[in-house]
Structures are given as C-alpha cells and as structure tokens.
Coordinates of C-alpha atoms in Angstrom, one line a residue:
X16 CA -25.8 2.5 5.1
X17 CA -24.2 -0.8 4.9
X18 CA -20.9 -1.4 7.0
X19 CA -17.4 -2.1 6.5
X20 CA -14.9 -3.9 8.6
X21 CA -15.2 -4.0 12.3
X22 CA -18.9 -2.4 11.8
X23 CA -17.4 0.6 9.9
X24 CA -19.9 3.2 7.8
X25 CA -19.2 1.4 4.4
X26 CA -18.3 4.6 1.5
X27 CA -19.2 2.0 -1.1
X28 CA -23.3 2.7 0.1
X29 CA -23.4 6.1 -2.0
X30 CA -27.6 5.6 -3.0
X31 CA -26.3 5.6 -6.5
X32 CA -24.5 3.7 -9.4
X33 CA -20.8 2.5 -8.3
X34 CA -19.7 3.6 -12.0
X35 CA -20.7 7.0 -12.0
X36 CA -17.9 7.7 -9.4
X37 CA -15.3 6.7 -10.8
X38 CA -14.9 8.1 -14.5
X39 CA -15.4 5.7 -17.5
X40 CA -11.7 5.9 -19.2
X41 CA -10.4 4.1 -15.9
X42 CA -12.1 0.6 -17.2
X43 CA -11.5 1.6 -20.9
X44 CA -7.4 2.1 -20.0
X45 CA -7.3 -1.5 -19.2
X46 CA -10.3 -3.3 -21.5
X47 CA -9.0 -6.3 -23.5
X48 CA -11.7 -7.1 -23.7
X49 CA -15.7 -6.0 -24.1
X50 CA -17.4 -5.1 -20.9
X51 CA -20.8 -6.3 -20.0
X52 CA -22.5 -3.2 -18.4
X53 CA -23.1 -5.1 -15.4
X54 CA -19.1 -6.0 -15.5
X55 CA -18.5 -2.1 -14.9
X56 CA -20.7 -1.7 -12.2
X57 CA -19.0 -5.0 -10.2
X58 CA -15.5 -3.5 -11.3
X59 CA -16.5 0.6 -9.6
X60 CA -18.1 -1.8 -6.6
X61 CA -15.3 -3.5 -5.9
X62 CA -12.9 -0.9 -6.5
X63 CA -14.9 1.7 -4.5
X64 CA -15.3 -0.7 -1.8
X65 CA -11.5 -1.3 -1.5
X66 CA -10.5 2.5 -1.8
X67 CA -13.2 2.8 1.2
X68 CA -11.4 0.8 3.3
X69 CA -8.3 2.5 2.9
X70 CA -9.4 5.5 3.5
X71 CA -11.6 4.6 6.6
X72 CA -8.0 3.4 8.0
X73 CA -6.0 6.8 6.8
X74 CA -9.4 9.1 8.6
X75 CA -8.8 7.4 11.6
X76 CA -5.3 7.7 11.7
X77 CA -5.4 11.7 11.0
X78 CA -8.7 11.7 13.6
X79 CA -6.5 10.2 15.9
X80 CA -3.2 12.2 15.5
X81 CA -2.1 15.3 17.0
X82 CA -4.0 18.1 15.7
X83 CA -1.3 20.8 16.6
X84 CA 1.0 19.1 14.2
X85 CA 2.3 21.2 11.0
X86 CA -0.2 19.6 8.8
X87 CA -3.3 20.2 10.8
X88 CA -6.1 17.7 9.9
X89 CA -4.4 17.0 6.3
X90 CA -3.8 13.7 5.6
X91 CA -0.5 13.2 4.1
X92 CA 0.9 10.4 1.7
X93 CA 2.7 8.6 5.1
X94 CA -0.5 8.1 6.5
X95 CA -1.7 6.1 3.5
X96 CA 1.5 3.9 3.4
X97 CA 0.4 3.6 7.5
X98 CA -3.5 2.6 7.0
X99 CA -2.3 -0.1 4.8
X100 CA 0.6 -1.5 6.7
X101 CA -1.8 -1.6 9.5
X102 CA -4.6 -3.9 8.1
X103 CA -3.4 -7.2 7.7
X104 CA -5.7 -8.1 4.5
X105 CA -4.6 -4.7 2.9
X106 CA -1.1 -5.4 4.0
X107 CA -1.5 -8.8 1.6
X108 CA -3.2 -7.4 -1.5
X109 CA -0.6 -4.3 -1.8
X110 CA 2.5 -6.2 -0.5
X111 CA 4.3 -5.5 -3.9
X112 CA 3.0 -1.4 -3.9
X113 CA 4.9 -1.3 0.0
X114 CA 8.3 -2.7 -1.5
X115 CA 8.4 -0.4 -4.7
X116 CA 5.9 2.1 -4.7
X117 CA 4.6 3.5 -1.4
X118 CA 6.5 7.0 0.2
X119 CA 8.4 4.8 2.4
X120 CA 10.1 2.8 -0.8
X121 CA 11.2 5.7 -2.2
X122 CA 14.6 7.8 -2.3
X123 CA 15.3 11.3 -3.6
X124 CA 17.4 9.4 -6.3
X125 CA 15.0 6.9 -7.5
X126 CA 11.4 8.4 -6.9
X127 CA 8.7 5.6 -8.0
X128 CA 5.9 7.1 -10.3
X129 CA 2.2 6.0 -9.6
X130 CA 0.5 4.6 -12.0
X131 CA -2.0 7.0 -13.8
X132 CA -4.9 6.1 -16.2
X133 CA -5.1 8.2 -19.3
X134 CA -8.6 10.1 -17.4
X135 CA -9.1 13.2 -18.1
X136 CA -7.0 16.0 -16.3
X137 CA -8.5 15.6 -12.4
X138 CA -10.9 12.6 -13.1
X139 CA -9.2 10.1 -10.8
X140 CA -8.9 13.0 -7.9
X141 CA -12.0 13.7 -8.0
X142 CA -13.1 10.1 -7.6
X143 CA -10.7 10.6 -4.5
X144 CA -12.7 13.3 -3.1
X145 CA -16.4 12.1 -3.8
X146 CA -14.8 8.7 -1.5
X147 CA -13.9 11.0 1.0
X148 CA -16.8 13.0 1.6
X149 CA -18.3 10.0 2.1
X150 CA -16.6 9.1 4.7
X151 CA -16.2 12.6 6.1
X152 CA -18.8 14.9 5.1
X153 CA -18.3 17.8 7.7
X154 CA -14.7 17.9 5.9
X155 CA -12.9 18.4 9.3
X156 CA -10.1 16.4 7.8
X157 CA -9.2 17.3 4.5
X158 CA -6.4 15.4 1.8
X159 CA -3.2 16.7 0.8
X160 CA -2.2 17.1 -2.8
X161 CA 0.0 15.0 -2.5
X162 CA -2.0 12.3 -1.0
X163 CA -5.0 12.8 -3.4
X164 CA -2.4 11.9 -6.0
X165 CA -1.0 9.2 -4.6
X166 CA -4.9 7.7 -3.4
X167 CA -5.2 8.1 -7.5
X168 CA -2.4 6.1 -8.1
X169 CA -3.5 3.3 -6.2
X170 CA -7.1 3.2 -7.7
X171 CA -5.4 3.4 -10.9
X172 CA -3.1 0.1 -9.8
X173 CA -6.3 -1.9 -8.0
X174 CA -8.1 -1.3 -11.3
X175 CA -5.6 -2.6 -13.6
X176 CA -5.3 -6.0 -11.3
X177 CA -8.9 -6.6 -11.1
X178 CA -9.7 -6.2 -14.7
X179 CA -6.6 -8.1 -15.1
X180 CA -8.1 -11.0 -13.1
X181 CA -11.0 -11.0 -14.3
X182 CA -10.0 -10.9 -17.9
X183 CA -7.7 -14.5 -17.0
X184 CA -10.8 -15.9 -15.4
X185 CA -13.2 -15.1 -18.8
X186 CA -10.3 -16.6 -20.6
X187 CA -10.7 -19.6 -19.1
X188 CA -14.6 -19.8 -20.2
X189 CA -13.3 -19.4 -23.8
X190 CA -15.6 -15.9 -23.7
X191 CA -14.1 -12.5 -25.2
X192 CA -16.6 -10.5 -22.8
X193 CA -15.8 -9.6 -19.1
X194 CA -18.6 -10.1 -17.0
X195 CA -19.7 -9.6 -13.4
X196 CA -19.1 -13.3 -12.4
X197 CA -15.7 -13.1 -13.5
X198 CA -15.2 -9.8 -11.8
X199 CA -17.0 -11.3 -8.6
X200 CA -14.2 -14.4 -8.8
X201 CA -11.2 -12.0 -9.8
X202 CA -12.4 -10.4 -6.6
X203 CA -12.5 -13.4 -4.6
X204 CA -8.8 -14.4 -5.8
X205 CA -7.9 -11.0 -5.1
X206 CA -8.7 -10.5 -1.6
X207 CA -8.9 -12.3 1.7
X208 CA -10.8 -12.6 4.6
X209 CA -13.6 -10.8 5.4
X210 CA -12.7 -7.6 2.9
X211 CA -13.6 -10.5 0.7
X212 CA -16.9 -11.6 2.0
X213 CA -18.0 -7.2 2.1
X214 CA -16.3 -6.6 -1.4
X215 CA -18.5 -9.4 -2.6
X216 CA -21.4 -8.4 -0.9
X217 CA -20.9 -5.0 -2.4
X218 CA -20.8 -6.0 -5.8
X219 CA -23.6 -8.7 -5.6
X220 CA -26.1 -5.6 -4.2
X221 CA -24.3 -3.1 -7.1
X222 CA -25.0 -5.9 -10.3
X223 CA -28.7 -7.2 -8.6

C-alpha cells in the first residue's frame, strides 16, 4: 500500500479501479461537459484520496479519545469539523465549508444543508463506508449516522469543485471534453503542499 501524509496507510491504494467506489451519478451530477474515461478515474482518485485523508485524521481522533465517553468508538460529525481544522492544507481547501457548513457553523435556527448528489438512495454512504474499512478494517471504530451523512456531503461538495476546475481549465484549451490532465491541474490549483504532490501521485498511478 502506498502512503499518505506523515507516512500514513494511503485508503486511495484499494487494488482496484478508483471509480468503482464511488457511484457513477456523482460525476454525471456535475458533467458539463463529456468525460474522457480516464477523466473519471483521475476525478474518483483524487476525490478518494482527499476523503482518505480526512478520515485518517477523524480515526485518529476517535482512536485517541476517551473510549468510556457516551458515544463509544462512534465517530461523530464534531470530530470531522476537528480532523479538518486540524490539518493546515485541509484547513485551506474547506475554509468556506468551516464558516457556513460544518456542525460548528450551525444554529438550531438556521441549520446548513449538505450538499447531496442526486445518487441513488445510500450510494454516497456507502462510498463512506468502503473508505472506511479501508482504513479500519477490524471495524473497532465505527461512523455515526450522522457523520456518514455529513462525510457524504463533503464528497458531494469536493466533487462538484474539482469537476468545476477542471471543466474552467478544458475551457481554456477551447476542448468540450474533460480529461485527466485537466483534472490533474484542477487538482493542482485545488490543493497545496504535499496533499498535492500524493493526490497527484494518486491519480497519475489510477490513469497510467
């Protein structure tokens, strides 16, 4: 297996196709544009890469708290909102999800909704869970409802901004098919540091 940050066990290393994680409607929600099939497997690279760091950061949080809380070995939607906060190049490329969407940004009043791709009913979830047991595949930490939904909601948002990207960058080449350069730049513009160097890695193994 491939590693992460800091010498992490990378999820994204699954010994199969990036795309046939996550399900197909998440690329067609957001397509302006045709797809080269080698543009889908960059986009569920990038993305799966991403979603693995996040929820390398959330594990370690729950590893690490007190396991005679309430909750047990749950993670919750708090300790999403923490990973993130605590990871300076996540911190950067959801900066506008921790002001308006994350748990801590909303009230009882004015609840934020996630953003969710028209997938069919548990798709998106699902993808959650096949991340997970990746990371944890004894299971001794298991994910809340709640944060299963809200880990959905953020695939859902990263996928619209990459495919977003990447559809600006084929613009600019005058060409009315995304493919997995312009995915491997949107990529690049997205993210910093070394998330940037591993994501690209990721998707330059995933599209070889």
């Amino acid at each position: 297996m491939s590693q992460g940050k800091d010498g992490k066990p990378d999820p994204a290393a699954y010994g199969q196709q990036p795309e046939a994680i996550l399900p197909e409607q998440l690329f067609a929600a957001h397509a302006t544009k045709q797809l080269h099939p080698k543009a889908t497997r960059a986009l569920a690279a990038g993305l799966i890469y991403i979603m693995g760091e996040i929820m390398n950061g959330v594990y370690g949080l729950r590893v690490k708290a007190d396991a005679e809380e309430a909750d047990g070995r749950e993670i919750q939607p708090h300790q999403v909102e923490e990973a993130i906060r605590s990871d300076n190049e996540l911190r950067r490329l959801l900066s506008a999800w921790l002001l308006e969407g994350a748990p801590g940004a909303q009230t009882a009043s004015q609840p934020v909704q996630q953003p969710v791709a028209p997938t069919p009913d548990g798709a998106l979830e699902n993808s959650v869970d096949r991340m997970m047991s990746a990371i944890n595949p004894d299971e001794s930490v298991t994910v809340s409802a709640s944060a299963r939904r809200l880990l959905a909601g953020l695939l859902t948002l990263l996928a619209e901004h990459m495919m977003d990207a990447a559809d600006v960058i084929s613009t600019r080449t005058n060409s009315n098919v995304i493919y997995a350069e312009d995915v491997r730049a949107a990529v690049k513009v997205m993210l910093t540091g070394e998330m940037r160097q591993l994501a690209d890695r990721e998707i330059s193994s995933a599209t070889a």
